Short mmCIF file of C-alpha atoms in Angstrom, two decimals:
data_model
loop_
_atom_site.label_atom_id
_atom_site.label_comp_id
_atom_site.label_asym_id
_atom_site.label_seq_id
_atom_site.Cartn_x
_atom_site.Cartn_y
_atom_site.Cartn_z
CA MET W 29 4.22 12.05 -7.29
CA LYS W 30 8.36 11.42 -7.88
CA MET W 31 8.87 9.19 -5.18
CA GLY W 32 6.46 6.77 -6.50
CA LEU W 33 3.33 7.62 -4.01
CA LYS W 34 -0.37 7.88 -5.16
CA PHE W 35 -1.97 10.99 -3.99
CA LYS W 36 -5.11 8.62 -3.61
CA ASN W 37 -3.45 6.22 -1.40
CA ILE W 38 -2.39 8.81 0.81
CA PHE W 39 -5.89 10.42 1.33
CA PHE W 40 -6.97 7.35 2.05
CA ILE W 41 -4.44 6.62 4.78
CA LEU W 42 -5.01 10.00 6.02
CA LEU W 43 -8.94 8.98 6.16
CA GLY W 44 -8.38 5.87 7.74
CA SER W 45 -6.17 7.50 10.42
CA ALA W 46 -8.58 10.02 11.30
CA ILE W 47 -11.34 6.72 11.77
CA PHE W 48 -8.78 4.91 13.75
CA SER W 49 -7.87 7.51 16.19
CA PHE W 50 -11.60 8.93 16.29
CA GLY W 51 -12.55 5.49 17.90
CA ILE W 52 -9.57 5.29 20.07
CA VAL W 53 -10.19 8.55 21.80
CA HIS W 54 -14.40 8.54 21.62
CA PHE W 55 -14.53 4.75 22.72
CA ASN W 56 -11.86 3.06 24.49
CA MET W 57 -10.46 6.02 26.18
CA GLN W 58 -13.69 7.52 27.17
CA ASN W 59 -14.87 4.10 28.33
CA ASN W 60 -11.79 2.53 29.90
CA LEU W 61 -11.33 0.29 27.33
CA SER W 62 -8.11 -1.42 26.26
CA GLU W 63 -6.80 -2.39 22.77
CA GLY W 64 -4.52 -4.91 21.08
CA GLY W 65 -0.69 -4.22 19.66
CA PHE W 66 1.11 -0.93 20.06
CA THR W 67 -1.81 1.02 20.63
CA GLY W 68 -3.14 -1.19 23.50
CA ILE W 69 0.49 -0.26 24.95
CA THR W 70 -0.01 3.25 24.46
CA LEU W 71 -3.52 3.15 26.55
CA LEU W 72 -1.62 1.11 29.25
CA LEU W 73 0.77 3.91 29.67
CA TYR W 74 -2.10 6.68 29.29
CA PHE W 75 -4.47 4.76 32.13
CA LEU W 76 -1.37 4.15 34.54
CA PHE W 77 0.70 7.20 34.24
CA ASN W 78 -1.39 9.70 32.14
CA TRP W 79 0.93 9.53 29.57
CA ASP W 80 -0.62 11.07 26.15
CA PRO W 81 -1.00 8.43 23.52
CA SER W 82 -0.23 10.78 20.56
CA TYR W 83 3.71 11.02 21.84
CA THR W 84 4.25 7.49 23.24
CA ASN W 85 2.84 6.12 19.87
CA LEU W 86 5.41 7.80 17.81
CA ILE W 87 8.17 6.85 20.27
CA LEU W 88 7.23 3.05 20.16
CA ASN W 89 7.87 3.02 16.89
CA ILE W 90 10.59 4.57 15.90
CA PRO W 91 12.53 1.28 16.27
CA LEU W 92 9.98 -0.61 14.08
CA PHE W 93 10.32 2.18 11.27
CA PHE W 94 13.85 0.33 10.77
CA VAL W 95 12.37 -3.04 10.00
CA GLY W 96 9.89 -1.55 7.71
CA TRP W 97 12.50 0.20 5.62
CA LYS W 98 14.45 -3.30 5.42
CA LEU W 99 11.75 -5.85 5.06
CA LEU W 100 8.92 -3.68 3.24
CA GLY W 101 10.37 -1.71 0.78
CA ARG W 102 10.58 2.04 0.10
CA ASN W 103 7.02 2.82 -0.52
CA VAL W 104 5.47 0.61 2.09
CA PHE W 105 7.90 2.28 4.46
CA LEU W 106 6.89 5.79 3.30
CA TYR W 107 3.16 5.21 3.54
CA THR W 108 3.84 3.76 7.18
CA ILE W 109 5.60 6.84 8.18
CA ILE W 110 2.18 9.01 7.04
CA GLY W 111 -0.18 6.26 8.80
CA THR W 112 2.13 6.42 11.92
CA VAL W 113 2.48 10.26 12.02
CA SER W 114 -1.08 10.99 10.75
CA VAL W 115 -2.58 8.79 13.72
CA SER W 116 -0.61 10.50 16.16
CA ILE W 117 -1.48 13.91 14.83
CA PHE W 118 -5.41 12.47 15.08
CA LEU W 119 -4.81 11.36 18.68
CA TRP W 120 -3.24 14.64 19.61
CA ILE W 121 -6.66 16.43 17.57
CA PHE W 122 -9.24 14.39 19.07
CA GLN W 123 -8.14 14.28 22.79
CA ARG W 124 -8.42 18.12 22.85
CA TYR W 125 -11.47 18.63 20.45
CA GLN W 126 -13.32 15.38 21.38
CA ILE W 127 -17.01 14.85 21.34
CA ASN W 128 -18.10 13.88 24.94
CA MET W 129 -19.92 10.63 24.44
CA PRO W 130 -19.38 8.03 27.60
CA LEU W 131 -21.04 4.64 27.41
CA SER W 132 -19.72 3.18 30.34
CA GLU W 133 -23.33 2.37 31.51
CA ASP W 134 -23.92 0.19 27.99
CA LEU W 135 -20.36 -1.19 27.52
CA THR W 136 -21.58 -3.29 24.57
CA LEU W 137 -22.05 -0.16 22.28
CA ALA W 138 -18.63 1.11 23.40
CA ALA W 139 -17.02 -2.23 22.49
CA LEU W 140 -18.89 -2.84 19.14
CA PHE W 141 -18.28 0.91 18.02
CA ALA W 142 -14.93 0.91 19.21
CA GLY W 143 -14.43 -2.54 16.82
CA VAL W 144 -16.16 -1.09 13.84
CA PHE W 145 -14.20 2.53 14.02
CA ILE W 146 -10.84 0.65 14.61
CA GLY W 147 -11.44 -1.98 12.09
CA VAL W 148 -12.73 0.08 9.24
CA GLY W 149 -9.71 2.70 9.91
CA LEU W 150 -6.98 0.23 10.19
CA GLY W 151 -8.80 -1.99 6.90
CA ILE W 152 -8.65 1.13 4.73
CA ILE W 153 -5.20 1.92 5.70
CA PHE W 154 -3.89 -1.49 5.14
CA ARG W 155 -6.12 -1.81 1.59
CA PHE W 156 -3.98 1.14 0.22
CA GLY W 157 -0.86 0.10 1.12
CA GLY W 158 -0.23 1.60 4.45
CA THR W 159 0.22 0.72 8.15
CA THR W 160 -0.14 2.26 11.59
CA GLY W 161 3.18 0.95 12.45
CA GLY W 162 3.59 -1.13 15.71
CA VAL W 163 2.02 -4.71 15.33
CA ASP W 164 0.74 -3.64 11.68
CA ILE W 165 4.35 -3.87 10.31
CA ILE W 166 4.34 -7.36 11.96
CA ALA W 167 0.88 -8.26 10.67
CA ARG W 168 1.62 -7.40 7.40
CA LEU W 169 5.07 -9.38 7.08
CA VAL W 170 3.22 -12.42 8.52
CA ASN W 171 0.81 -11.56 5.98
CA LYS W 172 3.29 -11.54 2.93
CA TYR W 173 5.44 -14.36 3.96
CA ALA W 174 3.31 -17.05 5.70
CA GLY W 175 -0.30 -15.95 4.07
CA ILE W 176 -2.07 -15.38 7.51
CA SER W 177 -4.71 -12.70 7.33
CA MET W 178 -3.46 -9.44 9.32
CA GLY W 179 -6.86 -9.65 11.24
CA LYS W 180 -6.04 -13.04 12.67
CA THR W 181 -2.38 -12.18 13.48
CA MET W 182 -3.18 -8.91 15.19
CA PHE W 183 -5.84 -10.45 17.44
CA MET W 184 -3.08 -12.86 18.71
CA PHE W 185 -1.06 -10.20 19.79
CA ASP W 186 -3.79 -8.28 21.09
CA PHE W 187 -4.71 -11.12 23.68
CA VAL W 188 -1.19 -10.73 25.20
CA VAL W 189 -1.43 -7.16 25.63
CA ILE W 190 -5.07 -7.39 27.18
CA THR W 191 -4.05 -9.98 29.50
CA VAL W 192 -1.03 -7.53 30.48
CA SER W 193 -3.63 -4.90 30.34
CA LEU W 194 -6.32 -6.93 32.82
CA ILE W 195 -3.23 -7.69 35.47
CA PHE W 196 -2.46 -3.64 35.84
CA TYR W 197 -5.82 -1.76 35.39
CA LEU W 198 -8.66 -3.54 33.66
CA SER W 199 -11.50 -5.20 35.73
CA TYR W 200 -12.45 -8.60 34.11
CA GLN W 201 -15.54 -6.79 32.65
CA GLU W 202 -13.96 -4.41 30.82
CA ALA W 203 -10.90 -7.02 29.65
CA MET W 204 -14.19 -8.97 28.04
CA TYR W 205 -15.75 -6.19 26.68
CA THR W 206 -12.15 -5.26 24.90
CA LEU W 207 -12.08 -8.58 23.70
CA VAL W 208 -15.09 -8.32 22.23
CA ALA W 209 -13.92 -4.91 20.27
CA VAL W 210 -10.80 -6.45 19.31
CA PHE W 211 -12.40 -9.26 17.80
CA VAL W 212 -15.04 -7.22 15.77
CA GLY W 213 -12.16 -5.03 14.48
CA ALA W 214 -9.86 -8.08 13.36
CA ARG W 215 -13.27 -9.27 11.55
CA VAL W 216 -13.89 -5.77 9.87
CA ILE W 217 -10.04 -5.69 9.04
CA ASP W 218 -10.56 -8.71 6.92
CA PHE W 219 -13.68 -7.69 5.47
CA ILE W 220 -12.20 -4.81 4.07
CA GLN W 221 -9.13 -6.21 2.83
CA GLU W 222 -10.67 -9.14 0.94
CA GLY W 223 -12.95 -6.43 -1.05
CA ALA W 224 -16.30 -5.00 0.18
CA TYR W 225 -17.43 -5.97 -3.47
CA SER W 226 -18.68 -9.63 -3.58
CA ALA W 227 -19.34 -11.39 -6.58
CA ARG W 228 -20.24 -14.74 -7.40
CA GLY W 229 -18.53 -17.38 -9.24
CA ALA W 230 -20.08 -20.48 -11.19
CA MET W 231 -19.06 -23.98 -12.25
CA ILE W 232 -21.50 -25.30 -15.04
CA ILE W 233 -21.59 -29.27 -16.19
CA SER W 234 -23.82 -29.76 -19.28
CA GLU W 235 -24.35 -31.57 -22.27
CA PHE W 236 -24.82 -28.37 -23.75
CA ASN W 237 -21.88 -26.17 -23.14
CA ASP W 238 -21.80 -24.40 -26.17
CA GLU W 239 -24.95 -23.17 -26.09
CA ILE W 240 -25.07 -22.38 -22.65
CA ALA W 241 -21.68 -20.30 -23.02
CA ASN W 242 -23.33 -18.53 -26.05
CA LYS W 243 -26.14 -17.32 -24.25
CA ILE W 244 -24.22 -16.15 -21.10
CA LEU W 245 -22.17 -14.11 -23.62
CA ASN W 246 -24.89 -12.76 -25.79
CA ASP W 247 -27.41 -11.88 -22.86
CA MET W 248 -25.45 -11.34 -20.34
CA GLU W 249 -22.25 -10.19 -21.76
CA ARG W 250 -20.03 -11.92 -19.48
CA GLY W 251 -17.20 -14.35 -20.25
CA VAL W 252 -17.24 -17.84 -20.16
CA THR W 253 -13.98 -20.12 -19.37
CA VAL W 254 -13.59 -23.71 -20.72
CA LEU W 255 -12.24 -26.23 -18.23
CA LYS W 256 -11.29 -29.62 -18.50
CA GLY W 257 -12.91 -32.11 -16.51
CA HIS W 258 -12.83 -36.18 -15.58
CA GLY W 259 -15.59 -37.98 -14.19
CA SER W 260 -14.43 -39.92 -11.14
CA PHE W 261 -17.17 -42.20 -11.32
CA THR W 262 -17.86 -42.48 -15.27
CA LYS W 263 -14.23 -42.15 -16.02
CA LYS W 264 -14.92 -39.78 -19.02
CA GLU W 265 -13.41 -36.54 -20.07
CA ARG W 266 -15.92 -33.47 -20.25
CA GLU W 267 -15.63 -29.85 -20.44
CA VAL W 268 -16.68 -27.46 -17.23
CA LEU W 269 -17.83 -24.20 -17.75
CA TYR W 270 -16.78 -21.38 -15.32
CA CYS W 271 -18.16 -17.82 -14.92
CA VAL W 272 -17.94 -14.75 -12.79
CA VAL W 273 -20.93 -12.50 -12.17
CA GLY W 274 -21.87 -9.82 -10.17
CA LYS W 275 -24.10 -11.28 -7.07
CA ASN W 276 -26.96 -9.22 -8.72
CA GLU W 277 -26.72 -11.36 -11.87
CA ILE W 278 -26.52 -14.42 -10.21
CA VAL W 279 -30.45 -14.92 -10.80
CA LYS W 280 -30.13 -14.24 -14.57
CA LEU W 281 -27.47 -16.44 -14.83
CA LYS W 282 -29.67 -19.44 -13.40
CA ASN W 283 -32.25 -18.71 -15.54
CA VAL W 284 -30.21 -18.37 -18.63
CA ILE W 285 -28.33 -22.11 -17.75
CA THR W 286 -32.11 -23.39 -17.09
CA SER W 287 -33.36 -22.29 -20.41
CA VAL W 288 -30.83 -24.22 -22.06
CA ASP W 289 -30.58 -27.32 -20.17
CA PRO W 290 -32.80 -27.70 -17.15
CA HIS W 291 -30.79 -30.29 -15.93
CA ALA W 292 -27.43 -29.03 -15.86
CA PHE W 293 -25.19 -29.33 -12.54
CA VAL W 294 -24.51 -25.99 -11.36
CA SER W 295 -22.19 -24.99 -8.14
CA VAL W 296 -22.23 -21.54 -7.21
CA SER W 297 -19.91 -20.04 -4.80
CA VAL W 298 -18.95 -16.31 -3.13
CA VAL W 299 -15.98 -14.50 -4.98
CA HIS W 300 -14.82 -11.76 -2.21
CA ASP W 301 -12.52 -9.63 -4.73
CA VAL W 302 -12.66 -9.50 -8.80
CA LEU W 303 -9.84 -7.94 -10.78
CA GLY W 304 -10.18 -7.61 -14.46
CA GLU W 305 -12.14 -6.79 -17.75
CA GLY W 306 -15.89 -6.45 -17.14
CA PHE W 307 -15.10 -5.80 -13.18
CA THR W 308 -12.37 -3.24 -12.99
CA LEU W 309 -11.35 -2.87 -16.23
CA ASP W 310 -13.78 -2.21 -19.54
CA GLU W 311 -13.56 -3.59 -22.91
CA ASN W 312 -10.39 -1.49 -23.67
CA LYS W 313 -8.55 -2.58 -20.72
CA LYS W 314 -9.08 0.94 -18.86
CA PRO W 315 -10.28 0.95 -15.25
CA ILE W 316 -13.60 1.69 -14.51
CA GLU W 317 -14.47 4.50 -12.30
CA HIS W 318 -16.84 3.25 -9.17
#
């Protein structure tokens, strides 16, 4: 697109907005649960004055649009406009054409589903470069400049809003279940942000590094990086191999290593997101379609 926006990003921001709005209407509003951030404020106004969240969401976010434009850049600002407006539209639609699923007799389910729907929706929006305004903008700024995850930042804001909601209309039970929903949502957001794909990284120390590296390359078609190491006890310089494989390949990697050197030292760690050849790019540096 001429404005620098991607249709794929816009599609997923709209999808995330729909999932988020569905959760708010069908699990929060139907079961008298609050939420954090600006959404929690719109719900507070809804339960106290019966003000439609689809309208208050837009009104409250207008001042923050200017912050988004100044600090986040044009594309993020435009994605934020799309996300915020689409959330208001979907809130309006789902309120008028909603599915009746009251879970007031089982608030545990209501809280879990509220957290999952809100977390998945916001996680998709964030992953594709958008926000839904409000605290989402602040959380994105904190993540950008302070390195604190958006889920943790939003949880802190949510706690304040939920406390205020407790004072005005929530019962203690509803407030505690709301905290459960917020916590679940924050964890889901972080999970989606870090990447649903999980690989494994292996550090290998052996006397047969060349043989192991060649066997990994030939048998698994995975690259190996040679790092320079220094033994703190032996004081000897030695090479360390580092290799990233899919989580379904880790058993094969271990078998390859032990077939060459059964006494090799191997440390395996979880890799939340992998970019580059063999994972997101093919051998010709072209994107791999998953």
